[in-house]
PDB file of C-alpha atoms in Angstrom:
ATOM      1  CA  MET A   1      39.079  99.643  -9.541  1.00 56.00           C
ATOM      2  CA  THR A   2      36.290  99.822 -12.140  1.00 65.00           C
ATOM      3  CA  LEU A   3      37.075 103.471 -12.856  1.00 69.00           C
ATOM      4  CA  GLU A   4      40.793 102.774 -13.269  1.00 69.00           C
ATOM      5  CA  ARG A   5      40.202  99.809 -15.582  1.00 69.00           C
ATOM      6  CA  ASN A   6      37.930 101.844 -17.859  1.00 74.00           C
ATOM      7  CA  GLN A   7      39.663 105.216 -17.628  1.00 78.00           C
ATOM      8  CA  VAL A   8      40.927 105.096 -21.229  1.00 77.00           C
ATOM      9  CA  TRP A   9      37.361 105.047 -22.548  1.00 85.00           C
ATOM     10  CA  ILE A  10      36.175 107.580 -19.969  1.00 86.00           C
ATOM     11  CA  TYR A  11      38.775 110.131 -21.077  1.00 85.00           C
ATOM     12  CA  LEU A  12      38.195 109.429 -24.763  1.00 84.00           C
ATOM     13  CA  ALA A  13      34.443 109.932 -24.319  1.00 90.00           C
ATOM     14  CA  ALA A  14      35.065 113.151 -22.359  1.00 88.00           C
ATOM     15  CA  ILE A  15      37.267 114.544 -25.140  1.00 86.00           C
ATOM     16  CA  LEU A  16      34.755 113.677 -27.852  1.00 88.00           C
ATOM     17  CA  LEU A  17      31.899 115.228 -25.876  1.00 92.00           C
ATOM     18  CA  GLY A  18      33.966 118.348 -25.276  1.00 89.00           C
ATOM     19  CA  LEU A  19      34.798 118.675 -28.983  1.00 87.00           C
ATOM     20  CA  LEU A  20      31.135 118.204 -29.839  1.00 92.00           C
ATOM     21  CA  LEU A  21      30.017 120.898 -27.387  1.00 91.00           C
ATOM     22  CA  GLY A  22      32.775 123.287 -28.470  1.00 87.00           C
ATOM     23  CA  SER A  23      31.883 122.812 -32.147  1.00 87.00           C
ATOM     24  CA  VAL A  24      28.124 123.170 -31.705  1.00 90.00           C
ATOM     25  CA  ARG A  25      28.272 125.936 -29.073  1.00 89.00           C
ATOM     26  CA  PRO A  26      31.526 127.886 -29.530  1.00 87.00           C
ATOM     27  CA  ASP A  27      30.046 130.644 -27.358  1.00 87.00           C
ATOM     28  CA  THR A  28      30.548 128.400 -24.286  1.00 88.00           C
ATOM     29  CA  ALA A  29      34.350 128.451 -24.666  1.00 83.00           C
ATOM     30  CA  SER A  30      34.944 131.277 -22.186  1.00 85.00           C
ATOM     31  CA  PHE A  31      32.697 129.653 -19.568  1.00 90.00           C
ATOM     32  CA  LEU A  32      34.420 126.279 -19.971  1.00 88.00           C
ATOM     33  CA  GLU A  33      37.823 127.944 -19.658  1.00 83.00           C
ATOM     34  CA  LEU A  34      36.659 129.640 -16.471  1.00 87.00           C
ATOM     35  CA  LEU A  35      35.779 126.242 -14.978  1.00 90.00           C
ATOM     36  CA  LEU A  36      39.064 124.696 -16.112  1.00 86.00           C
ATOM     37  CA  TRP A  37      41.412 126.270 -13.572  1.00 86.00           C
ATOM     38  CA  PRO A  38      39.494 125.358 -10.381  1.00 90.00           C
ATOM     39  CA  SER A  39      38.983 121.870 -11.826  1.00 89.00           C
ATOM     40  CA  LEU A  40      42.738 121.538 -12.294  1.00 86.00           C
ATOM     41  CA  VAL A  41      43.349 122.659  -8.708  1.00 88.00           C
ATOM     42  CA  LEU A  42      40.910 120.040  -7.394  1.00 91.00           C
ATOM     43  CA  LEU A  43      42.448 117.345  -9.617  1.00 87.00           C
ATOM     44  CA  LEU A  44      45.983 118.073  -8.446  1.00 85.00           C
ATOM     45  CA  TYR A  45      44.913 118.259  -4.803  1.00 89.00           C
ATOM     46  CA  ALA A  46      43.067 114.910  -4.975  1.00 87.00           C
ATOM     47  CA  THR A  47      46.162 113.421  -6.641  1.00 83.00           C
ATOM     48  CA  PHE A  48      48.770 114.895  -4.306  1.00 84.00           C
ATOM     49  CA  VAL A  49      46.832 113.797  -1.208  1.00 85.00           C
ATOM     50  CA  GLN A  50      47.548 110.199  -2.240  1.00 80.00           C
ATOM     51  CA  VAL A  51      51.305 110.907  -2.308  1.00 78.00           C
ATOM     52  CA  PRO A  52      53.217 110.451   1.002  1.00 77.00           C
ATOM     53  CA  LEU A  53      54.772 113.917   0.807  1.00 73.00           C
ATOM     54  CA  LEU A  54      55.866 113.972   4.452  1.00 69.00           C
ATOM     55  CA  HIS A  55      57.714 110.647   4.295  1.00 64.00           C
ATOM     56  CA  LEU A  56      60.484 111.459   1.864  1.00 64.00           C
ATOM     57  CA  GLY A  57      63.184 109.932   4.086  1.00 66.00           C
ATOM     58  CA  ALA A  58      61.437 106.573   4.285  1.00 61.00           C
ATOM     59  CA  SER A  59      61.223 106.374   0.486  1.00 59.00           C
ATOM     60  CA  LEU A  60      65.011 106.551   0.111  1.00 68.00           C
ATOM     61  CA  ARG A  61      65.835 103.387   2.070  1.00 75.00           C
ATOM     62  CA  ASP A  62      65.811 100.904  -0.822  1.00 75.00           C
ATOM     63  CA  HIS A  63      68.962 102.217  -2.482  1.00 85.00           C
ATOM     64  CA  ARG A  64      69.063  99.876  -5.468  1.00 91.00           C
ATOM     65  CA  PHE A  65      65.466 100.473  -6.523  1.00 93.00           C
ATOM     66  CA  ILE A  66      65.579 104.225  -5.903  1.00 92.00           C
ATOM     67  CA  SER A  67      68.858 104.508  -7.819  1.00 94.00           C
ATOM     68  CA  ALA A  68      67.381 102.656 -10.790  1.00 96.00           C
ATOM     69  CA  VAL A  69      64.245 104.844 -10.814  1.00 95.00           C
ATOM     70  CA  LEU A  70      66.184 108.107 -10.510  1.00 95.00           C
ATOM     71  CA  LEU A  71      68.770 107.137 -13.122  1.00 97.00           C
ATOM     72  CA  GLY A  72      65.989 106.087 -15.484  1.00 97.00           C
ATOM     73  CA  ASN A  73      63.576 108.989 -14.948  1.00 97.00           C
ATOM     74  CA  PHE A  74      66.023 111.854 -14.599  1.00 97.00           C
ATOM     75  CA  VAL A  75      69.033 110.883 -16.722  1.00 97.00           C
ATOM     76  CA  LEU A  76      68.240 108.241 -19.349  1.00 97.00           C
ATOM     77  CA  VAL A  77      64.654 109.270 -20.168  1.00 97.00           C
ATOM     78  CA  PRO A  78      65.550 112.976 -20.591  1.00 97.00           C
ATOM     79  CA  ALA A  79      68.440 111.924 -22.863  1.00 96.00           C
ATOM     80  CA  LEU A  80      66.002 109.845 -24.925  1.00 97.00           C
ATOM     81  CA  VAL A  81      63.459 112.688 -25.085  1.00 96.00           C
ATOM     82  CA  GLY A  82      66.186 115.104 -26.173  1.00 94.00           C
ATOM     83  CA  LEU A  83      66.929 112.819 -29.115  1.00 95.00           C
ATOM     84  CA  LEU A  84      63.278 112.200 -29.984  1.00 95.00           C
ATOM     85  CA  VAL A  85      62.339 115.880 -30.264  1.00 93.00           C
ATOM     86  CA  GLN A  86      64.961 116.220 -32.996  1.00 91.00           C
ATOM     87  CA  CYS A  87      62.729 113.966 -35.118  1.00 90.00           C
ATOM     88  CA  LEU A  88      59.770 116.380 -34.859  1.00 90.00           C
ATOM     89  CA  PRO A  89      58.876 119.139 -37.318  1.00 88.00           C
ATOM     90  CA  PRO A  90      60.464 122.515 -36.384  1.00 86.00           C
ATOM     91  CA  ASP A  91      57.336 123.730 -34.591  1.00 87.00           C
ATOM     92  CA  PRO A  92      58.266 125.253 -31.175  1.00 88.00           C
ATOM     93  CA  ALA A  93      54.803 124.646 -29.653  1.00 88.00           C
ATOM     94  CA  LEU A  94      54.789 121.020 -30.793  1.00 91.00           C
ATOM     95  CA  ARG A  95      58.274 120.424 -29.388  1.00 92.00           C
ATOM     96  CA  LEU A  96      57.435 122.179 -26.127  1.00 91.00           C
ATOM     97  CA  GLY A  97      54.365 119.978 -25.625  1.00 92.00           C
ATOM     98  CA  ILE A  98      56.456 116.830 -26.075  1.00 94.00           C
ATOM     99  CA  LEU A  99      59.204 118.098 -23.776  1.00 94.00           C
ATOM    100  CA  LEU A 100      56.757 119.126 -21.043  1.00 92.00           C
ATOM    101  CA  VAL A 101      54.917 115.837 -20.930  1.00 94.00           C
ATOM    102  CA  LEU A 102      57.665 113.281 -21.567  1.00 96.00           C
ATOM    103  CA  LEU A 103      60.227 114.745 -19.166  1.00 95.00           C
ATOM    104  CA  VAL A 104      58.148 114.293 -15.989  1.00 93.00           C
ATOM    105  CA  PRO A 105      57.326 110.892 -14.413  1.00 93.00           C
ATOM    106  CA  CYS A 106      53.753 110.156 -13.318  1.00 88.00           C
ATOM    107  CA  THR A 107      52.614 110.341  -9.694  1.00 80.00           C
ATOM    108  CA  ASP A 108      49.066 109.017 -10.016  1.00 76.00           C
ATOM    109  CA  TRP A 109      47.976 106.233 -12.359  1.00 80.00           C
ATOM    110  CA  PHE A 110      51.553 104.912 -12.255  1.00 87.00           C
ATOM    111  CA  ILE A 111      50.596 103.315  -8.920  1.00 84.00           C
ATOM    112  CA  THR A 112      47.341 101.900 -10.319  1.00 82.00           C
ATOM    113  CA  PHE A 113      49.035 100.312 -13.321  1.00 87.00           C
ATOM    114  CA  THR A 114      51.852  98.999 -11.129  1.00 90.00           C
ATOM    115  CA  GLN A 115      49.255  97.172  -9.047  1.00 84.00           C
ATOM    116  CA  LEU A 116      47.416  95.824 -12.090  1.00 85.00           C
ATOM    117  CA  GLY A 117      50.722  94.751 -13.676  1.00 90.00           C
ATOM    118  CA  GLY A 118      52.020  92.769 -10.713  1.00 91.00           C
ATOM    119  CA  GLY A 119      54.569  95.330  -9.508  1.00 91.00           C
ATOM    120  CA  SER A 120      55.423  96.443  -5.992  1.00 89.00           C
ATOM    121  CA  VAL A 121      52.758  98.930  -4.909  1.00 84.00           C
ATOM    122  CA  LEU A 122      54.626  99.776  -1.701  1.00 83.00           C
ATOM    123  CA  ARG A 123      57.730 100.818  -3.632  1.00 87.00           C
ATOM    124  CA  ALA A 124      55.614 102.681  -6.184  1.00 87.00           C
ATOM    125  CA  ILE A 125      54.041 104.704  -3.371  1.00 84.00           C
ATOM    126  CA  ALA A 126      57.420 105.229  -1.694  1.00 84.00           C
ATOM    127  CA  VAL A 127      59.183 106.580  -4.781  1.00 88.00           C
ATOM    128  CA  THR A 128      56.319 108.891  -5.823  1.00 85.00           C
ATOM    129  CA  PRO A 129      57.184 111.913  -3.607  1.00 85.00           C
ATOM    130  CA  VAL A 130      60.806 111.748  -4.792  1.00 87.00           C
ATOM    131  CA  ASN A 131      59.676 111.715  -8.434  1.00 89.00           C
ATOM    132  CA  LEU A 132      57.278 114.603  -7.824  1.00 87.00           C
ATOM    133  CA  LEU A 133      59.717 116.913  -6.070  1.00 87.00           C
ATOM    134  CA  LEU A 134      62.610 116.224  -8.436  1.00 90.00           C
ATOM    135  CA  GLN A 135      60.523 116.802 -11.549  1.00 90.00           C
ATOM    136  CA  LEU A 136      59.321 120.180 -10.281  1.00 86.00           C
ATOM    137  CA  LEU A 137      62.932 121.186  -9.619  1.00 89.00           C
ATOM    138  CA  LEU A 138      64.499 119.742 -12.774  1.00 91.00           C
ATOM    139  CA  LEU A 139      61.881 120.487 -15.456  1.00 89.00           C
ATOM    140  CA  PRO A 140      63.024 124.134 -15.909  1.00 86.00           C
ATOM    141  CA  VAL A 141      66.616 122.915 -16.213  1.00 89.00           C
ATOM    142  CA  TYR A 142      65.705 120.342 -18.859  1.00 91.00           C
ATOM    143  CA  LEU A 143      63.725 122.907 -20.862  1.00 88.00           C
ATOM    144  CA  TRP A 144      66.580 125.395 -20.707  1.00 86.00           C
ATOM    145  CA  LEU A 145      69.121 122.775 -21.837  1.00 87.00           C
ATOM    146  CA  MET A 146      67.011 121.326 -24.656  1.00 86.00           C
ATOM    147  CA  ALA A 147      65.215 124.357 -26.054  1.00 76.00           C
ATOM    148  CA  GLY A 148      66.230 127.436 -24.073  1.00 69.00           C
ATOM    149  CA  ALA A 149      66.449 130.049 -26.817  1.00 63.00           C
ATOM    150  CA  GLU A 150      63.504 128.623 -28.748  1.00 63.00           C
ATOM    151  CA  LEU A 151      61.195 128.782 -25.731  1.00 67.00           C
ATOM    152  CA  ALA A 152      62.392 132.028 -24.159  1.00 56.00           C
ATOM    153  CA  GLY A 153      59.336 133.996 -25.254  1.00 60.00           C
ATOM    154  CA  ALA A 154      56.851 131.319 -24.237  1.00 65.00           C
ATOM    155  CA  PHE A 155      57.489 131.603 -20.500  1.00 63.00           C
ATOM    156  CA  GLU A 156      57.586 135.373 -20.191  1.00 61.00           C
ATOM    157  CA  SER A 157      53.807 135.568 -19.824  1.00 57.00           C
ATOM    158  CA  VAL A 158      52.494 136.939 -16.510  1.00 48.00           C
ATOM    159  CA  GLU A 159      49.908 134.147 -16.567  1.00 58.00           C
ATOM    160  CA  MET A 160      52.721 131.660 -16.004  1.00 61.00           C
ATOM    161  CA  TRP A 161      52.687 132.619 -12.322  1.00 66.00           C
ATOM    162  CA  SER A 162      49.045 131.534 -12.108  1.00 69.00           C
ATOM    163  CA  ALA A 163      50.103 128.180 -13.572  1.00 70.00           C
ATOM    164  CA  VAL A 164      52.782 127.854 -10.887  1.00 75.00           C
ATOM    165  CA  ALA A 165      50.146 128.634  -8.247  1.00 79.00           C
ATOM    166  CA  VAL A 166      47.811 125.975  -9.683  1.00 79.00           C
ATOM    167  CA  VAL A 167      50.525 123.368  -9.002  1.00 82.00           C
ATOM    168  CA  VAL A 168      52.068 124.716  -5.782  1.00 84.00           C
ATOM    169  CA  LEU A 169      48.821 125.530  -3.935  1.00 88.00           C
ATOM    170  CA  PRO A 170      47.389 121.968  -4.162  1.00 86.00           C
ATOM    171  CA  LEU A 171      50.824 120.623  -3.201  1.00 85.00           C
ATOM    172  CA  LEU A 172      50.891 122.687  -0.013  1.00 89.00           C
ATOM    173  CA  LEU A 173      47.260 121.887   0.805  1.00 90.00           C
ATOM    174  CA  ALA A 174      47.957 118.173   0.282  1.00 87.00           C
ATOM    175  CA  ALA A 175      50.925 118.310   2.681  1.00 87.00           C
ATOM    176  CA  ILE A 176      48.773 120.052   5.306  1.00 91.00           C
ATOM    177  CA  SER A 177      45.989 117.507   4.740  1.00 89.00           C
ATOM    178  CA  GLU A 178      48.428 114.630   5.117  1.00 86.00           C
ATOM    179  CA  ARG A 179      49.564 115.942   8.476  1.00 88.00           C
ATOM    180  CA  TRP A 180      45.927 116.348   9.581  1.00 90.00           C
ATOM    181  CA  ILE A 181      44.905 112.870   8.347  1.00 88.00           C
ATOM    182  CA  GLU A 182      47.832 111.134  10.046  1.00 84.00           C
ATOM    183  CA  ALA A 183      47.081 112.810  13.370  1.00 85.00           C
ATOM    184  CA  LYS A 184      44.125 110.441  13.898  1.00 83.00           C
ATOM    185  CA  ARG A 185      43.657 106.988  12.398  1.00 82.00           C
ATOM    186  CA  GLU A 186      39.919 107.443  11.726  1.00 82.00           C
ATOM    187  CA  ARG A 187      40.682 110.348   9.383  1.00 82.00           C
ATOM    188  CA  GLU A 188      42.230 107.965   6.859  1.00 84.00           C
ATOM    189  CA  VAL A 189      38.734 107.578   5.400  1.00 85.00           C
ATOM    190  CA  VAL A 190      39.122 111.107   4.021  1.00 83.00           C
ATOM    191  CA  ARG A 191      42.118 110.077   1.932  1.00 83.00           C
ATOM    192  CA  SER A 192      40.317 106.921   0.778  1.00 83.00           C
ATOM    193  CA  SER A 193      37.329 108.982  -0.325  1.00 84.00           C
ATOM    194  CA  LEU A 194      39.536 111.412  -2.249  1.00 82.00           C
ATOM    195  CA  ALA A 195      41.204 108.489  -4.043  1.00 81.00           C
ATOM    196  CA  TRP A 196      38.035 108.111  -6.165  1.00 84.00           C
ATOM    197  CA  LEU A 197      38.235 111.660  -7.499  1.00 86.00           C
ATOM    198  CA  PRO A 198      41.280 111.787  -9.868  1.00 84.00           C
ATOM    199  CA  VAL A 199      39.667 109.774 -12.693  1.00 85.00           C
ATOM    200  CA  PRO A 200      36.375 111.744 -12.902  1.00 90.00           C
ATOM    201  CA  LEU A 201      38.208 115.032 -12.314  1.00 88.00           C
ATOM    202  CA  LEU A 202      40.728 114.322 -15.082  1.00 85.00           C
ATOM    203  CA  ALA A 203      37.802 113.400 -17.352  1.00 88.00           C
ATOM    204  CA  LEU A 204      36.231 116.763 -16.479  1.00 91.00           C
ATOM    205  CA  VAL A 205      39.515 118.574 -17.205  1.00 87.00           C
ATOM    206  CA  VAL A 206      40.008 117.017 -20.658  1.00 84.00           C
ATOM    207  CA  PHE A 207      36.309 117.668 -21.419  1.00 90.00           C
ATOM    208  CA  LEU A 208      36.764 121.348 -20.533  1.00 89.00           C
ATOM    209  CA  ILE A 209      39.987 121.619 -22.548  1.00 85.00           C
ATOM    210  CA  ALA A 210      38.388 119.994 -25.598  1.00 84.00           C
ATOM    211  CA  GLY A 211      35.310 122.209 -25.300  1.00 85.00           C
ATOM    212  CA  ALA A 212      37.184 125.461 -24.691  1.00 83.00           C
ATOM    213  CA  GLN A 213      39.835 124.753 -27.347  1.00 78.00           C
ATOM    214  CA  ALA A 214      37.690 122.857 -29.875  1.00 80.00           C
ATOM    215  CA  SER A 215      38.742 125.038 -32.808  1.00 78.00           C
ATOM    216  CA  VAL A 216      42.411 124.716 -31.836  1.00 76.00           C
ATOM    217  CA  VAL A 217      42.176 120.938 -31.363  1.00 75.00           C
ATOM    218  CA  LEU A 218      40.424 120.402 -34.691  1.00 76.00           C
ATOM    219  CA  GLY A 219      42.853 122.763 -36.362  1.00 75.00           C
ATOM    220  CA  THR A 220      45.918 120.912 -35.105  1.00 73.00           C
ATOM    221  CA  LEU A 221      44.942 117.360 -36.037  1.00 77.00           C
ATOM    222  CA  ASP A 222      47.843 117.435 -38.473  1.00 80.00           C
ATOM    223  CA  VAL A 223      50.209 117.014 -35.497  1.00 82.00           C
ATOM    224  CA  LEU A 224      48.882 113.498 -34.850  1.00 85.00           C
ATOM    225  CA  PRO A 225      51.066 111.765 -37.472  1.00 89.00           C
ATOM    226  CA  ALA A 226      54.130 113.222 -35.738  1.00 89.00           C
ATOM    227  CA  VAL A 227      53.043 112.876 -32.096  1.00 92.00           C
ATOM    228  CA  VAL A 228      51.366 109.457 -31.955  1.00 93.00           C
ATOM    229  CA  PRO A 229      54.226 107.348 -33.424  1.00 95.00           C
ATOM    230  CA  LEU A 230      56.797 109.217 -31.338  1.00 96.00           C
ATOM    231  CA  CYS A 231      54.854 108.630 -28.108  1.00 95.00           C
ATOM    232  CA  ALA A 232      54.327 104.960 -29.000  1.00 96.00           C
ATOM    233  CA  PHE A 233      58.047 104.530 -29.711  1.00 97.00           C
ATOM    234  CA  PHE A 234      58.810 106.217 -26.381  1.00 97.00           C
ATOM    235  CA  LEU A 235      56.760 103.596 -24.521  1.00 97.00           C
ATOM    236  CA  VAL A 236      58.655 100.728 -26.125  1.00 97.00           C
ATOM    237  CA  ALA A 237      62.061 102.382 -25.670  1.00 97.00           C
ATOM    238  CA  VAL A 238      61.638 103.176 -21.959  1.00 97.00           C
ATOM    239  CA  ALA A 239      60.445  99.636 -21.233  1.00 97.00           C
ATOM    240  CA  LEU A 240      63.699  98.352 -22.745  1.00 97.00           C
ATOM    241  CA  ILE A 241      65.610 100.890 -20.646  1.00 97.00           C
ATOM    242  CA  ALA A 242      63.816  99.470 -17.591  1.00 97.00           C
ATOM    243  CA  LYS A 243      64.929  95.983 -18.645  1.00 96.00           C
ATOM    244  CA  LEU A 244      68.531  97.169 -18.851  1.00 96.00           C
ATOM    245  CA  LEU A 245      68.407  98.966 -15.500  1.00 97.00           C
ATOM    246  CA  ALA A 246      66.740  96.008 -13.773  1.00 96.00           C
ATOM    247  CA  ARG A 247      69.625  93.782 -14.838  1.00 96.00           C
ATOM    248  CA  LEU A 248      72.218  96.396 -13.945  1.00 95.00           C
ATOM    249  CA  PHE A 249      70.862  96.851 -10.415  1.00 95.00           C
ATOM    250  CA  GLY A 250      69.777  93.235  -9.920  1.00 94.00           C
ATOM    251  CA  LEU A 251      66.155  94.108  -9.158  1.00 94.00           C
ATOM    252  CA  PRO A 252      63.665  91.349  -8.321  1.00 94.00           C
ATOM    253  CA  THR A 253      60.736  90.865 -10.688  1.00 95.00           C
ATOM    254  CA  ASP A 254      58.129  92.958  -8.869  1.00 93.00           C
ATOM    255  CA  GLN A 255      60.520  95.916  -8.549  1.00 94.00           C
ATOM    256  CA  ALA A 256      61.550  95.608 -12.212  1.00 95.00           C
ATOM    257  CA  ARG A 257      57.885  95.794 -13.244  1.00 96.00           C
ATOM    258  CA  THR A 258      57.412  98.856 -11.027  1.00 95.00           C
ATOM    259  CA  LEU A 259      60.409 100.481 -12.709  1.00 96.00           C
ATOM    260  CA  ALA A 260      58.921  99.820 -16.170  1.00 96.00           C
ATOM    261  CA  PHE A 261      55.622 101.462 -15.223  1.00 96.00           C
ATOM    262  CA  SER A 262      57.452 104.416 -13.648  1.00 96.00           C
ATOM    263  CA  LEU A 263      59.430 105.097 -16.817  1.00 96.00           C
ATOM    264  CA  GLY A 264      56.426 104.528 -19.084  1.00 96.00           C
ATOM    265  CA  THR A 265      53.882 106.771 -17.361  1.00 94.00           C
ATOM    266  CA  ARG A 266      54.181 110.554 -17.564  1.00 93.00           C
ATOM    267  CA  ASN A 267      52.696 113.373 -15.477  1.00 86.00           C
ATOM    268  CA  SER A 268      50.463 114.982 -18.108  1.00 82.00           C
ATOM    269  CA  PHE A 269      48.061 116.849 -15.814  1.00 78.00           C
ATOM    270  CA  VAL A 270      50.842 118.397 -13.670  1.00 84.00           C
ATOM    271  CA  VAL A 271      52.301 120.136 -16.733  1.00 87.00           C
ATOM    272  CA  LEU A 272      48.911 121.009 -18.242  1.00 84.00           C
ATOM    273  CA  PRO A 273      48.631 124.300 -16.282  1.00 85.00           C
ATOM    274  CA  PHE A 274      51.905 125.486 -17.794  1.00 84.00           C
ATOM    275  CA  ALA A 275      50.810 124.578 -21.319  1.00 85.00           C
ATOM    276  CA  LEU A 276      47.426 126.263 -20.844  1.00 82.00           C
ATOM    277  CA  ALA A 277      49.055 129.454 -19.515  1.00 81.00           C
ATOM    278  CA  LEU A 278      51.246 129.883 -22.603  1.00 82.00           C
ATOM    279  CA  PRO A 279      50.587 132.969 -24.749  1.00 80.00           C
ATOM    280  CA  ALA A 280      48.645 132.943 -28.017  1.00 78.00           C
ATOM    281  CA  GLY A 281      50.268 130.861 -30.703  1.00 79.00           C
ATOM    282  CA  TRP A 282      51.369 128.092 -28.339  1.00 83.00           C
ATOM    283  CA  GLU A 283      48.010 126.291 -27.997  1.00 83.00           C
ATOM    284  CA  THR A 284      49.365 123.214 -29.773  1.00 88.00           C
ATOM    285  CA  ALA A 285      51.429 122.365 -26.672  1.00 88.00           C
ATOM    286  CA  ALA A 286      48.291 121.617 -24.619  1.00 87.00           C
ATOM    287  CA  VAL A 287      46.802 119.551 -27.452  1.00 88.00           C
ATOM    288  CA  VAL A 288      50.015 117.499 -27.649  1.00 91.00           C
ATOM    289  CA  ILE A 289      49.858 116.782 -23.903  1.00 89.00           C
ATOM    290  CA  VAL A 290      46.269 115.524 -24.143  1.00 85.00           C
ATOM    291  CA  VAL A 291      47.120 113.371 -27.186  1.00 88.00           C
ATOM    292  CA  GLN A 292      50.160 111.905 -25.416  1.00 90.00           C
ATOM    293  CA  SER A 293      48.100 110.994 -22.363  1.00 87.00           C
ATOM    294  CA  LEU A 294      45.654 109.066 -24.560  1.00 85.00           C
ATOM    295  CA  VAL A 295      48.477 107.257 -26.369  1.00 89.00           C
ATOM    296  CA  GLU A 296      49.987 106.432 -22.993  1.00 90.00           C
ATOM    297  CA  LEU A 297      46.738 105.039 -21.614  1.00 86.00           C
ATOM    298  CA  PHE A 298      46.299 102.741 -24.603  1.00 88.00           C
ATOM    299  CA  GLY A 299      49.979 101.877 -24.202  1.00 92.00           C
ATOM    300  CA  MET A 300      49.384 100.914 -20.578  1.00 91.00           C
ATOM    301  CA  VAL A 301      46.782  98.402 -21.740  1.00 88.00           C
ATOM    302  CA  PHE A 302      49.583  96.844 -23.801  1.00 93.00           C
ATOM    303  CA  TYR A 303      52.014  97.136 -20.872  1.00 94.00           C
ATOM    304  CA  LEU A 304      49.638  95.167 -18.638  1.00 91.00           C
ATOM    305  CA  TRP A 305      50.115  92.216 -20.987  1.00 93.00           C
ATOM    306  CA  TRP A 306      53.725  92.779 -22.063  1.00 95.00           C
ATOM    307  CA  VAL A 307      55.449  93.715 -18.782  1.00 94.00           C
ATOM    308  CA  PRO A 308      54.336  90.795 -16.555  1.00 93.00           C
ATOM    309  CA  ARG A 309      54.052  88.134 -19.271  1.00 92.00           C
ATOM    310  CA  ARG A 310      57.002  88.871 -21.537  1.00 88.00           C
ATOM    311  CA  LEU A 311      59.343  91.602 -20.278  1.00 89.00           C
ATOM    312  CA  PHE A 312      59.573  90.562 -16.606  1.00 91.00           C
ATOM    313  CA  ARG A 313      58.083  87.105 -16.217  1.00 84.00           C
TER     314      ARG A 313
END
């Protein structure tokens, strides 16, 4: 748990080190970018292995909780995001970054923060495969509805297929691994060992992004005044949505807290491959995703106080 408790500072340090390396040695950018894609594959695999992908039916048994999570994550949150992007400057890359990252619920540290915040870890684990599969299916629909014409050129790149492979390949390997692990009880140690990898691997990924895109990151710092307040407002708004849904569905306290963490955490590293595969001129989208993940992590520190002590006592 030490890694999870200090992950905000780990990622921040990784970004700063990456920016330093990229500024001092810009000639390393191509090498860092070469390392980025296999690092992303390993990160997603280590993350997906923790998700009970083969037990989708079991996760649908608690109808009230599942209904609240699905209504929140796939109806109310997208509606909120659609309104929020209208407040952004008319920069297609900036808007795409916000849409990509805020439309998809988290499948990794959501469970960690649920545990730290006094939520129901069992329900967090159960709902995760549903959230993962639905977001992969619905994200293209959301993008088409909210910014179809504006983003048409962004996703015509051939490299987009490599981004799809970076997500789908680890997903398939994780499903195969899950079947292999569950065949014998003693193999569960493999999954436990892999559970330590997402934090250092995500730190490596943001380090590589910062190093490879140092000039882009430093050149787009002007997006921070637009992105940071919007992402902070999002965290407050979705927590209040969770409060409303918890009352509507009559959820007990631990499930209501789990719902709040599900709506508040977003799946930044699952959409990163798509942002990184965008053609030239769209680099801001990846920077926005990294910035949002940092805002979210600091926001989760606030959530750990607010959700159990004030919002759902």
